[in-house]
PDB file of C-alpha atoms in Angstrom:
ATOM      1  CA  MET A   1     -38.226  -7.158 -17.105  1.00 66.00           C
ATOM      2  CA  SER A   2     -34.998  -8.663 -15.758  1.00 91.00           C
ATOM      3  CA  LEU A   3     -34.845  -8.504 -11.707  1.00 93.00           C
ATOM      4  CA  PHE A   4     -31.480  -6.346 -12.057  1.00 92.00           C
ATOM      5  CA  SER A   5     -33.656  -3.753 -14.133  1.00 95.00           C
ATOM      6  CA  GLU A   6     -36.629  -3.709 -11.906  1.00 96.00           C
ATOM      7  CA  ILE A   7     -34.675  -2.524  -9.323  1.00 97.00           C
ATOM      8  CA  GLU A   8     -32.966   0.130 -11.157  1.00 96.00           C
ATOM      9  CA  THR A   9     -36.530   1.272 -12.077  1.00 96.00           C
ATOM     10  CA  LEU A  10     -37.943   1.078  -8.859  1.00 97.00           C
ATOM     11  CA  LYS A  11     -34.698   2.757  -7.270  1.00 97.00           C
ATOM     12  CA  LYS A  12     -35.001   5.762  -9.908  1.00 96.00           C
ATOM     13  CA  GLU A  13     -39.483   6.103  -9.166  1.00 96.00           C
ATOM     14  CA  LYS A  14     -38.419   6.039  -5.566  1.00 96.00           C
ATOM     15  CA  ASN A  15     -35.426   8.418  -5.236  1.00 97.00           C
ATOM     16  CA  ALA A  16     -33.916   5.146  -3.552  1.00 97.00           C
ATOM     17  CA  ILE A  17     -29.395   4.097  -2.826  1.00 97.00           C
ATOM     18  CA  ILE A  18     -28.583   1.026  -2.224  1.00 98.00           C
ATOM     19  CA  LEU A  19     -25.974   0.495   0.269  1.00 98.00           C
ATOM     20  CA  ALA A  20     -24.387  -2.969   0.280  1.00 98.00           C
ATOM     21  CA  HIS A  21     -21.907  -4.200   3.372  1.00 97.00           C
ATOM     22  CA  TYR A  22     -18.951  -6.548   2.110  1.00 97.00           C
ATOM     23  CA  TYR A  23     -20.278  -9.197   3.468  1.00 98.00           C
ATOM     24  CA  VAL A  24     -23.398  -9.662   1.585  1.00 98.00           C
ATOM     25  CA  PRO A  25     -24.086 -12.376  -1.647  1.00 98.00           C
ATOM     26  CA  ASP A  26     -21.626 -11.017  -5.305  1.00 97.00           C
ATOM     27  CA  GLU A  27     -24.768 -10.241  -6.802  1.00 97.00           C
ATOM     28  CA  VAL A  28     -25.797  -7.558  -4.060  1.00 98.00           C
ATOM     29  CA  GLN A  29     -22.815  -6.298  -4.526  1.00 97.00           C
ATOM     30  CA  VAL A  30     -23.285  -6.018  -7.647  1.00 96.00           C
ATOM     31  CA  ILE A  31     -26.862  -3.618  -7.758  1.00 96.00           C
ATOM     32  CA  ALA A  32     -25.582  -1.839  -5.060  1.00 97.00           C
ATOM     33  CA  ASP A  33     -24.882   1.653  -4.877  1.00 97.00           C
ATOM     34  CA  PHE A  34     -22.312   2.157  -2.833  1.00 97.00           C
ATOM     35  CA  VAL A  35     -19.862  -1.000  -0.947  1.00 97.00           C
ATOM     36  CA  GLY A  36     -18.243  -0.520   1.879  1.00 94.00           C
ATOM     37  CA  ASP A  37     -17.323  -1.556   5.328  1.00 90.00           C
ATOM     38  CA  SER A  38     -19.210  -0.465   8.448  1.00 85.00           C
ATOM     39  CA  PHE A  39     -17.522   3.451   8.396  1.00 83.00           C
ATOM     40  CA  ALA A  40     -17.350   4.005   4.828  1.00 89.00           C
ATOM     41  CA  LEU A  41     -20.869   3.301   4.818  1.00 91.00           C
ATOM     42  CA  ALA A  42     -22.106   5.034   7.927  1.00 86.00           C
ATOM     43  CA  LYS A  43     -20.494   8.303   6.084  1.00 87.00           C
ATOM     44  CA  LYS A  44     -22.536   7.617   2.822  1.00 93.00           C
ATOM     45  CA  ALA A  45     -25.796   7.531   4.338  1.00 90.00           C
ATOM     46  CA  LYS A  46     -25.154  10.725   6.315  1.00 88.00           C
ATOM     47  CA  GLU A  47     -24.568  12.362   2.619  1.00 93.00           C
ATOM     48  CA  THR A  48     -26.605  10.956   0.390  1.00 93.00           C
ATOM     49  CA  ASP A  49     -29.535  13.207  -0.500  1.00 93.00           C
ATOM     50  CA  ALA A  50     -31.585   9.524  -1.609  1.00 96.00           C
ATOM     51  CA  LYS A  51     -34.853  10.017   0.231  1.00 96.00           C
ATOM     52  CA  VAL A  52     -34.879   6.313   0.534  1.00 97.00           C
ATOM     53  CA  ILE A  53     -32.121   4.170   1.944  1.00 97.00           C
ATOM     54  CA  VAL A  54     -32.081   0.028   1.624  1.00 98.00           C
ATOM     55  CA  PHE A  55     -29.717  -1.158   3.339  1.00 97.00           C
ATOM     56  CA  ALA A  56     -28.059  -4.917   2.424  1.00 98.00           C
ATOM     57  CA  GLY A  57     -26.159  -5.231   5.408  1.00 97.00           C
ATOM     58  CA  VAL A  58     -27.208  -6.614   9.149  1.00 97.00           C
ATOM     59  CA  LEU A  59     -29.492  -4.673  11.629  1.00 97.00           C
ATOM     60  CA  PHE A  60     -27.191  -2.535  13.788  1.00 95.00           C
ATOM     61  CA  MET A  61     -26.289  -0.945  10.190  1.00 95.00           C
ATOM     62  CA  ALA A  62     -29.438  -0.311   9.136  1.00 96.00           C
ATOM     63  CA  GLU A  63     -30.640   1.427  12.581  1.00 95.00           C
ATOM     64  CA  SER A  64     -27.211   3.601  12.150  1.00 93.00           C
ATOM     65  CA  ALA A  65     -28.376   4.562   8.610  1.00 94.00           C
ATOM     66  CA  LYS A  66     -31.630   5.480  10.366  1.00 95.00           C
ATOM     67  CA  LEU A  67     -29.984   7.335  13.494  1.00 94.00           C
ATOM     68  CA  LEU A  68     -27.663   9.525  10.829  1.00 91.00           C
ATOM     69  CA  ASN A  69     -30.795   9.953   8.986  1.00 92.00           C
ATOM     70  CA  PRO A  70     -34.215  10.293  11.142  1.00 93.00           C
ATOM     71  CA  ASP A  71     -36.010  12.163   7.840  1.00 92.00           C
ATOM     72  CA  LYS A  72     -35.295   9.696   5.462  1.00 94.00           C
ATOM     73  CA  LYS A  73     -36.975   5.791   4.778  1.00 97.00           C
ATOM     74  CA  VAL A  74     -34.517   3.500   6.040  1.00 97.00           C
ATOM     75  CA  LEU A  75     -35.226   0.142   4.654  1.00 98.00           C
ATOM     76  CA  ILE A  76     -34.030  -3.220   5.122  1.00 98.00           C
ATOM     77  CA  PRO A  77     -34.095  -6.250   2.743  1.00 98.00           C
ATOM     78  CA  ASP A  78     -34.397  -9.217   5.585  1.00 98.00           C
ATOM     79  CA  MET A  79     -35.640  -7.944   9.773  1.00 97.00           C
ATOM     80  CA  SER A  80     -33.693 -11.416  10.842  1.00 98.00           C
ATOM     81  CA  ALA A  81     -30.335 -10.294   9.275  1.00 98.00           C
ATOM     82  CA  ASP A  82     -29.345  -9.596  13.142  1.00 97.00           C
ATOM     83  CA  CYS A  83     -26.354  -9.895  14.329  1.00 97.00           C
ATOM     84  CA  PRO A  84     -25.035 -11.674  17.496  1.00 97.00           C
ATOM     85  CA  MET A  85     -22.501  -9.691  18.941  1.00 97.00           C
ATOM     86  CA  ALA A  86     -23.985  -5.872  18.301  1.00 97.00           C
ATOM     87  CA  HIS A  87     -26.330  -7.871  21.724  1.00 97.00           C
ATOM     88  CA  MET A  88     -23.677  -8.639  23.466  1.00 98.00           C
ATOM     89  CA  ALA A  89     -22.974  -6.150  26.228  1.00 98.00           C
ATOM     90  CA  ALA A  90     -25.097  -4.982  29.283  1.00 97.00           C
ATOM     91  CA  ILE A  91     -26.960  -1.974  29.941  1.00 97.00           C
ATOM     92  CA  SER A  92     -26.549  -3.180  33.274  1.00 97.00           C
ATOM     93  CA  LYS A  93     -22.958  -3.120  32.945  1.00 97.00           C
ATOM     94  CA  ILE A  94     -22.292   0.139  31.611  1.00 97.00           C
ATOM     95  CA  LYS A  95     -23.839   1.900  34.030  1.00 95.00           C
ATOM     96  CA  LYS A  96     -22.125  -0.078  36.902  1.00 96.00           C
ATOM     97  CA  MET A  97     -18.400   0.540  35.426  1.00 97.00           C
ATOM     98  CA  LYS A  98     -19.558   4.220  35.393  1.00 95.00           C
ATOM     99  CA  GLU A  99     -20.068   4.275  39.110  1.00 95.00           C
ATOM    100  CA  GLU A 100     -16.590   2.028  39.743  1.00 96.00           C
ATOM    101  CA  TYR A 101     -14.505   4.178  37.118  1.00 95.00           C
ATOM    102  CA  GLU A 102     -14.081   8.103  37.363  1.00 88.00           C
ATOM    103  CA  ASP A 103     -13.183   9.750  33.976  1.00 93.00           C
ATOM    104  CA  LEU A 104     -14.818   6.815  31.881  1.00 97.00           C
ATOM    105  CA  ALA A 105     -15.589   6.846  28.437  1.00 98.00           C
ATOM    106  CA  VAL A 106     -17.743   4.386  26.924  1.00 98.00           C
ATOM    107  CA  VAL A 107     -16.667   3.684  23.141  1.00 98.00           C
ATOM    108  CA  CYS A 108     -19.103   1.313  21.557  1.00 98.00           C
ATOM    109  CA  TYR A 109     -17.675  -0.746  18.342  1.00 97.00           C
ATOM    110  CA  VAL A 110     -20.376   0.188  15.375  1.00 94.00           C
ATOM    111  CA  ASN A 111     -21.562  -3.160  15.740  1.00 95.00           C
ATOM    112  CA  SER A 112     -24.083  -3.201  18.212  1.00 97.00           C
ATOM    113  CA  THR A 113     -27.897  -2.002  18.643  1.00 97.00           C
ATOM    114  CA  ALA A 114     -29.168   1.639  18.658  1.00 96.00           C
ATOM    115  CA  ALA A 115     -30.319   1.160  22.834  1.00 96.00           C
ATOM    116  CA  LEU A 116     -26.303  -0.011  23.589  1.00 97.00           C
ATOM    117  CA  LYS A 117     -25.229   3.394  21.131  1.00 97.00           C
ATOM    118  CA  ALA A 118     -27.456   5.574  23.804  1.00 97.00           C
ATOM    119  CA  VAL A 119     -25.876   4.886  26.347  1.00 97.00           C
ATOM    120  CA  SER A 120     -22.049   5.199  24.808  1.00 98.00           C
ATOM    121  CA  ASP A 121     -19.484   8.066  24.546  1.00 98.00           C
ATOM    122  CA  VAL A 122     -18.524   7.486  20.941  1.00 98.00           C
ATOM    123  CA  CYS A 123     -18.883   5.122  18.208  1.00 96.00           C
ATOM    124  CA  VAL A 124     -15.876   3.439  16.240  1.00 96.00           C
ATOM    125  CA  THR A 125     -15.591   0.991  14.227  1.00 92.00           C
ATOM    126  CA  SER A 126     -12.402  -1.097  12.926  1.00 92.00           C
ATOM    127  CA  SER A 127     -11.411   1.831  10.429  1.00 90.00           C
ATOM    128  CA  ASN A 128     -10.895   3.979  12.974  1.00 94.00           C
ATOM    129  CA  ALA A 129     -10.938   2.498  16.311  1.00 96.00           C
ATOM    130  CA  VAL A 130      -7.622   2.851  17.661  1.00 96.00           C
ATOM    131  CA  ASP A 131      -6.727   6.667  16.126  1.00 96.00           C
ATOM    132  CA  ILE A 132     -10.167   7.649  18.137  1.00 97.00           C
ATOM    133  CA  VAL A 133      -9.460   5.791  21.701  1.00 98.00           C
ATOM    134  CA  ARG A 134      -6.036   7.848  21.396  1.00 97.00           C
ATOM    135  CA  SER A 135      -7.567  10.941  20.636  1.00 97.00           C
ATOM    136  CA  LEU A 136      -9.699  10.799  23.696  1.00 97.00           C
ATOM    137  CA  LYS A 137      -8.801  12.821  27.214  1.00 96.00           C
ATOM    138  CA  ASN A 138     -10.268  10.236  29.476  1.00 97.00           C
ATOM    139  CA  GLN A 139      -7.558   7.901  30.772  1.00 97.00           C
ATOM    140  CA  ASN A 140     -10.258   5.125  31.621  1.00 98.00           C
ATOM    141  CA  ILE A 141     -12.292   3.428  28.392  1.00 98.00           C
ATOM    142  CA  PHE A 142     -14.797   0.859  28.846  1.00 98.00           C
ATOM    143  CA  PHE A 143     -14.506  -0.708  25.172  1.00 98.00           C
ATOM    144  CA  ILE A 144     -17.991  -2.512  24.033  1.00 98.00           C
ATOM    145  CA  PRO A 145     -19.302  -4.946  22.946  1.00 98.00           C
ATOM    146  CA  ASP A 146     -16.043  -7.083  20.933  1.00 98.00           C
ATOM    147  CA  GLN A 147     -13.744  -8.344  22.882  1.00 98.00           C
ATOM    148  CA  HIS A 148     -10.725  -8.773  20.772  1.00 98.00           C
ATOM    149  CA  LEU A 149     -11.414  -5.424  18.406  1.00 97.00           C
ATOM    150  CA  GLY A 150     -10.778  -4.389  22.365  1.00 98.00           C
ATOM    151  CA  SER A 151      -7.939  -6.172  22.728  1.00 97.00           C
ATOM    152  CA  TYR A 152      -6.239  -5.252  19.932  1.00 97.00           C
ATOM    153  CA  VAL A 153      -7.177  -1.236  20.585  1.00 98.00           C
ATOM    154  CA  LYS A 154      -5.397  -1.904  23.590  1.00 98.00           C
ATOM    155  CA  LYS A 155      -2.191  -3.091  22.292  1.00 96.00           C
ATOM    156  CA  GLN A 156      -1.834  -0.073  20.190  1.00 96.00           C
ATOM    157  CA  VAL A 157      -3.009   2.093  22.539  1.00 98.00           C
ATOM    158  CA  PRO A 158      -0.792   1.144  25.816  1.00 97.00           C
ATOM    159  CA  GLU A 159      -0.777   4.178  27.520  1.00 97.00           C
ATOM    160  CA  LYS A 160      -4.982   4.363  28.254  1.00 98.00           C
ATOM    161  CA  ASN A 161      -6.848   1.762  30.360  1.00 98.00           C
ATOM    162  CA  ILE A 162      -8.857  -0.411  28.615  1.00 98.00           C
ATOM    163  CA  ILE A 163     -11.349  -2.596  29.909  1.00 98.00           C
ATOM    164  CA  LEU A 164     -12.239  -5.277  27.876  1.00 98.00           C
ATOM    165  CA  ASN A 165     -16.423  -6.537  27.391  1.00 98.00           C
ATOM    166  CA  ASP A 166     -16.454 -10.444  26.635  1.00 96.00           C
ATOM    167  CA  GLY A 167     -18.336 -10.210  23.443  1.00 98.00           C
ATOM    168  CA  TYR A 168     -17.061 -11.610  19.803  1.00 98.00           C
ATOM    169  CA  CYS A 169     -18.008 -11.937  16.459  1.00 97.00           C
ATOM    170  CA  ILE A 170     -19.354 -15.533  15.963  1.00 97.00           C
ATOM    171  CA  THR A 171     -18.002 -16.060  12.559  1.00 97.00           C
ATOM    172  CA  HIS A 172     -14.239 -14.019  13.604  1.00 97.00           C
ATOM    173  CA  HIS A 173     -14.384 -16.000  16.778  1.00 97.00           C
ATOM    174  CA  ALA A 174     -14.419 -19.124  15.728  1.00 97.00           C
ATOM    175  CA  MET A 175     -11.349 -18.993  13.797  1.00 97.00           C
ATOM    176  CA  THR A 176      -8.177 -20.779  15.618  1.00 97.00           C
ATOM    177  CA  LYS A 177      -4.525 -20.633  15.428  1.00 98.00           C
ATOM    178  CA  GLU A 178      -4.450 -24.225  13.957  1.00 98.00           C
ATOM    179  CA  ALA A 179      -6.177 -22.633  10.575  1.00 97.00           C
ATOM    180  CA  ALA A 180      -4.126 -19.352  10.285  1.00 98.00           C
ATOM    181  CA  LEU A 181      -0.470 -21.970  10.091  1.00 98.00           C
ATOM    182  CA  SER A 182      -2.206 -24.699   8.363  1.00 98.00           C
ATOM    183  CA  ALA A 183      -3.317 -21.889   5.427  1.00 98.00           C
ATOM    184  CA  LYS A 184       0.068 -20.385   5.849  1.00 98.00           C
ATOM    185  CA  LYS A 185       1.655 -23.895   5.260  1.00 98.00           C
ATOM    186  CA  GLN A 186      -0.500 -24.922   1.733  1.00 98.00           C
ATOM    187  CA  HIS A 187       0.367 -21.338   0.822  1.00 98.00           C
ATOM    188  CA  PRO A 188       3.748 -20.404   2.038  1.00 98.00           C
ATOM    189  CA  GLU A 189       3.981 -17.194  -0.724  1.00 98.00           C
ATOM    190  CA  ALA A 190       0.946 -15.797   0.699  1.00 98.00           C
ATOM    191  CA  LEU A 191       0.650 -12.942   2.477  1.00 98.00           C
ATOM    192  CA  LEU A 192      -1.976 -13.831   5.944  1.00 98.00           C
ATOM    193  CA  LEU A 193      -4.456 -10.305   6.023  1.00 98.00           C
ATOM    194  CA  VAL A 194      -6.689 -10.599   8.730  1.00 98.00           C
ATOM    195  CA  HIS A 195     -10.068  -8.772  10.644  1.00 97.00           C
ATOM    196  CA  PRO A 196      -9.386  -7.705  14.627  1.00 97.00           C
ATOM    197  CA  GLU A 197     -11.923  -8.948  15.482  1.00 97.00           C
ATOM    198  CA  CYS A 198     -10.245 -12.591  15.141  1.00 98.00           C
ATOM    199  CA  LYS A 199      -8.881 -13.859  18.244  1.00 97.00           C
ATOM    200  CA  GLU A 200      -5.415 -12.845  19.475  1.00 96.00           C
ATOM    201  CA  GLU A 201      -3.703 -16.098  18.319  1.00 97.00           C
ATOM    202  CA  VAL A 202      -4.639 -15.670  15.216  1.00 98.00           C
ATOM    203  CA  VAL A 203      -4.190 -11.839  15.109  1.00 97.00           C
ATOM    204  CA  GLN A 204      -0.414 -12.425  16.101  1.00 97.00           C
ATOM    205  CA  LEU A 205       0.625 -14.717  13.193  1.00 98.00           C
ATOM    206  CA  ALA A 206      -1.022 -12.018  10.221  1.00 98.00           C
ATOM    207  CA  ASP A 207       1.029 -10.264   7.826  1.00 98.00           C
ATOM    208  CA  TYR A 208      -1.586  -7.192   8.791  1.00 98.00           C
ATOM    209  CA  ALA A 209      -4.267  -6.875  10.471  1.00 97.00           C
ATOM    210  CA  GLY A 210      -7.003  -4.146   9.930  1.00 96.00           C
ATOM    211  CA  SER A 211     -10.919  -3.646   8.689  1.00 93.00           C
ATOM    212  CA  THR A 212     -12.278  -4.889   5.843  1.00 95.00           C
ATOM    213  CA  ALA A 213     -11.447  -1.441   3.930  1.00 93.00           C
ATOM    214  CA  GLY A 214      -7.762  -1.814   4.943  1.00 95.00           C
ATOM    215  CA  ILE A 215      -7.933  -5.304   4.180  1.00 97.00           C
ATOM    216  CA  ILE A 216      -8.489  -4.264   0.552  1.00 97.00           C
ATOM    217  CA  ASN A 217      -6.350  -1.216   0.295  1.00 97.00           C
ATOM    218  CA  PHE A 218      -3.631  -3.609   1.497  1.00 98.00           C
ATOM    219  CA  ALA A 219      -4.126  -6.359  -1.207  1.00 98.00           C
ATOM    220  CA  LYS A 220      -3.767  -3.361  -3.405  1.00 98.00           C
ATOM    221  CA  SER A 221      -0.546  -1.754  -2.888  1.00 98.00           C
ATOM    222  CA  SER A 222       1.535  -4.827  -1.842  1.00 98.00           C
ATOM    223  CA  MET A 223       3.615  -5.722  -4.532  1.00 97.00           C
ATOM    224  CA  ASN A 224       2.722  -9.135  -2.966  1.00 98.00           C
ATOM    225  CA  LYS A 225       0.692 -11.738  -5.395  1.00 98.00           C
ATOM    226  CA  GLU A 226      -1.281 -13.683  -2.786  1.00 98.00           C
ATOM    227  CA  PHE A 227      -3.057 -13.608   0.029  1.00 98.00           C
ATOM    228  CA  ILE A 228      -4.661 -15.742   2.436  1.00 98.00           C
ATOM    229  CA  ILE A 229      -7.855 -13.711   3.604  1.00 98.00           C
ATOM    230  CA  GLY A 230      -9.023 -14.301   7.137  1.00 98.00           C
ATOM    231  CA  THR A 231     -12.307 -12.502   7.355  1.00 98.00           C
ATOM    232  CA  GLU A 232     -16.085 -12.670   6.052  1.00 98.00           C
ATOM    233  CA  LEU A 233     -15.677 -14.387   2.399  1.00 97.00           C
ATOM    234  CA  GLY A 234     -18.066 -11.666   0.698  1.00 97.00           C
ATOM    235  CA  VAL A 235     -14.921  -9.538   1.011  1.00 98.00           C
ATOM    236  CA  LEU A 236     -13.407 -11.801  -2.052  1.00 98.00           C
ATOM    237  CA  CYS A 237     -15.882  -9.858  -4.220  1.00 97.00           C
ATOM    238  CA  GLU A 238     -14.221  -6.917  -4.350  1.00 97.00           C
ATOM    239  CA  LEU A 239     -10.871  -8.071  -3.894  1.00 98.00           C
ATOM    240  CA  LYS A 240     -10.826 -10.155  -6.777  1.00 97.00           C
ATOM    241  CA  LYS A 241     -12.366  -6.617  -9.027  1.00 97.00           C
ATOM    242  CA  GLN A 242      -9.885  -4.354  -7.061  1.00 97.00           C
ATOM    243  CA  CYS A 243      -6.919  -6.778  -7.809  1.00 98.00           C
ATOM    244  CA  PRO A 244      -7.697  -9.253 -10.794  1.00 97.00           C
ATOM    245  CA  ASP A 245      -4.022  -9.636 -11.286  1.00 97.00           C
ATOM    246  CA  LYS A 246      -3.854 -11.211  -7.477  1.00 98.00           C
ATOM    247  CA  THR A 247      -5.093 -14.559  -6.084  1.00 98.00           C
ATOM    248  CA  PHE A 248      -6.798 -14.884  -2.672  1.00 98.00           C
ATOM    249  CA  TYR A 249      -6.959 -18.141  -0.906  1.00 98.00           C
ATOM    250  CA  PRO A 250      -9.507 -18.419   2.442  1.00 98.00           C
ATOM    251  CA  MET A 251      -8.098 -19.111   5.651  1.00 98.00           C
ATOM    252  CA  SER A 252     -10.949 -21.236   6.225  1.00 97.00           C
ATOM    253  CA  GLU A 253     -14.060 -21.647   4.035  1.00 96.00           C
ATOM    254  CA  GLU A 254     -16.217 -21.540   7.698  1.00 96.00           C
ATOM    255  CA  LEU A 255     -15.506 -17.849   7.089  1.00 97.00           C
ATOM    256  CA  ILE A 256     -19.028 -16.972   6.561  1.00 98.00           C
ATOM    257  CA  CYS A 257     -21.470 -14.731   8.022  1.00 98.00           C
ATOM    258  CA  SER A 258     -24.636 -16.511   7.576  1.00 97.00           C
ATOM    259  CA  ASN A 259     -27.018 -13.140   8.621  1.00 98.00           C
ATOM    260  CA  MET A 260     -24.969 -11.549   5.838  1.00 98.00           C
ATOM    261  CA  LYS A 261     -26.410 -14.153   3.234  1.00 98.00           C
ATOM    262  CA  LYS A 262     -29.573 -13.528   4.230  1.00 98.00           C
ATOM    263  CA  ILE A 263     -29.922 -10.510   2.103  1.00 98.00           C
ATOM    264  CA  LEU A 264     -30.531 -11.540  -1.850  1.00 98.00           C
ATOM    265  CA  VAL A 265     -31.626  -9.774  -4.640  1.00 97.00           C
ATOM    266  CA  GLU A 266     -35.052 -10.004  -4.698  1.00 97.00           C
ATOM    267  CA  LYS A 267     -35.370  -9.373  -0.698  1.00 98.00           C
ATOM    268  CA  VAL A 268     -33.385  -5.943  -2.120  1.00 98.00           C
ATOM    269  CA  ARG A 269     -36.362  -5.670  -4.970  1.00 97.00           C
ATOM    270  CA  ASP A 270     -39.316  -6.594  -2.571  1.00 97.00           C
ATOM    271  CA  CYS A 271     -38.353  -4.602   0.204  1.00 96.00           C
ATOM    272  CA  LEU A 272     -38.280  -1.808  -2.864  1.00 96.00           C
ATOM    273  CA  LYS A 273     -41.234  -2.387  -4.111  1.00 97.00           C
ATOM    274  CA  GLU A 274     -43.121  -2.906  -0.977  1.00 97.00           C
ATOM    275  CA  GLU A 275     -41.005  -0.078   1.290  1.00 96.00           C
ATOM    276  CA  ASN A 276     -41.596  -2.381   3.970  1.00 95.00           C
ATOM    277  CA  ASN A 277     -38.666  -3.517   6.771  1.00 97.00           C
ATOM    278  CA  GLU A 278     -38.440   0.020   7.238  1.00 98.00           C
ATOM    279  CA  ILE A 279     -36.794   0.783  10.806  1.00 97.00           C
ATOM    280  CA  ILE A 280     -38.662   2.652  12.961  1.00 96.00           C
ATOM    281  CA  LEU A 281     -36.691   3.665  16.158  1.00 95.00           C
ATOM    282  CA  ASP A 282     -37.922   5.594  19.789  1.00 93.00           C
ATOM    283  CA  GLU A 283     -37.487   9.248  19.175  1.00 93.00           C
ATOM    284  CA  ASN A 284     -35.383   9.626  22.633  1.00 94.00           C
ATOM    285  CA  MET A 285     -33.165   6.511  21.842  1.00 94.00           C
ATOM    286  CA  MET A 286     -32.486   8.015  18.589  1.00 95.00           C
ATOM    287  CA  ILE A 287     -31.296  11.783  19.770  1.00 96.00           C
ATOM    288  CA  ASN A 288     -29.334   9.670  22.551  1.00 97.00           C
ATOM    289  CA  ALA A 289     -27.423   6.896  19.669  1.00 96.00           C
ATOM    290  CA  ASN A 290     -26.811   9.804  17.273  1.00 95.00           C
ATOM    291  CA  LYS A 291     -24.627  11.332  19.546  1.00 96.00           C
ATOM    292  CA  PRO A 292     -21.940   9.022  19.647  1.00 96.00           C
ATOM    293  CA  LEU A 293     -22.376   8.193  16.135  1.00 93.00           C
ATOM    294  CA  GLU A 294     -21.960  11.885  15.437  1.00 92.00           C
ATOM    295  CA  LYS A 295     -18.894  12.288  17.383  1.00 96.00           C
ATOM    296  CA  MET A 296     -17.210   9.043  15.460  1.00 94.00           C
ATOM    297  CA  LEU A 297     -17.815  10.935  12.310  1.00 90.00           C
ATOM    298  CA  GLU A 298     -16.444  14.236  13.917  1.00 93.00           C
ATOM    299  CA  LEU A 299     -13.259  12.806  15.159  1.00 93.00           C
ATOM    300  CA  ALA A 300     -12.326  10.553  12.327  1.00 85.00           C
ATOM    301  CA  SER A 301     -12.961  13.238   9.882  1.00 67.00           C
TER     302      SER A 301
END
């Protein structure tokens, strides 16, 4: 039996679904039941009737699926597939900010640990951050953990006092203005599409800045035929599938998330077969961390 056939058989036996992020290896995206960005995956996890969720992504994503589905078994193919940015905010600082500012909302990018979500007021993704922050009644916003997405939201919602944290995605943060200019010089007919986790100097050069799903939708609807992609290169799999008549160039060959690439087809099969690498969270933390996720789904619906 082939590896793919074995996975299909196991899924039926266990009433399981495989959810995959756009950044995991192409072959994992191919075997997934659903591929999406953080927001789409959170919604899909909430909606599924499957008893077992295999989350092909990094740890915070699997945690979010468990928070939204406390009675389901959530598995991750590799427990070491963590996201450094997910840890880049201090609970002590959040408490201090709440003491310092009246009317403060802690807005937590979904790319964060369950522990950080548990002390936040609402979660956001790059797809919905601007709309959700704008809709909040609070004037003071502490945006965690990503400084670059926070800065992007701050520019879009100038009427709010948005206080930035100092976290960042190590993959997007490494991208420079020079890399963007070099790619534009090499491909003068191409539009530059970037993720707002990139530095402001890169975002300013972009023809479009938005979530991974937003980048895909922009490329699909655009009349242009060439694009420079300024986000993790795993998205090229979906871009080529959705837009076979268009050409895509990486802004940099270094746009690779080493943690996402730990999710291999063999590991998906193994965790499904053995039902190991299960996400187990403290019950009180789950109750508190689920509230901002549910509020996100409510406000973004």
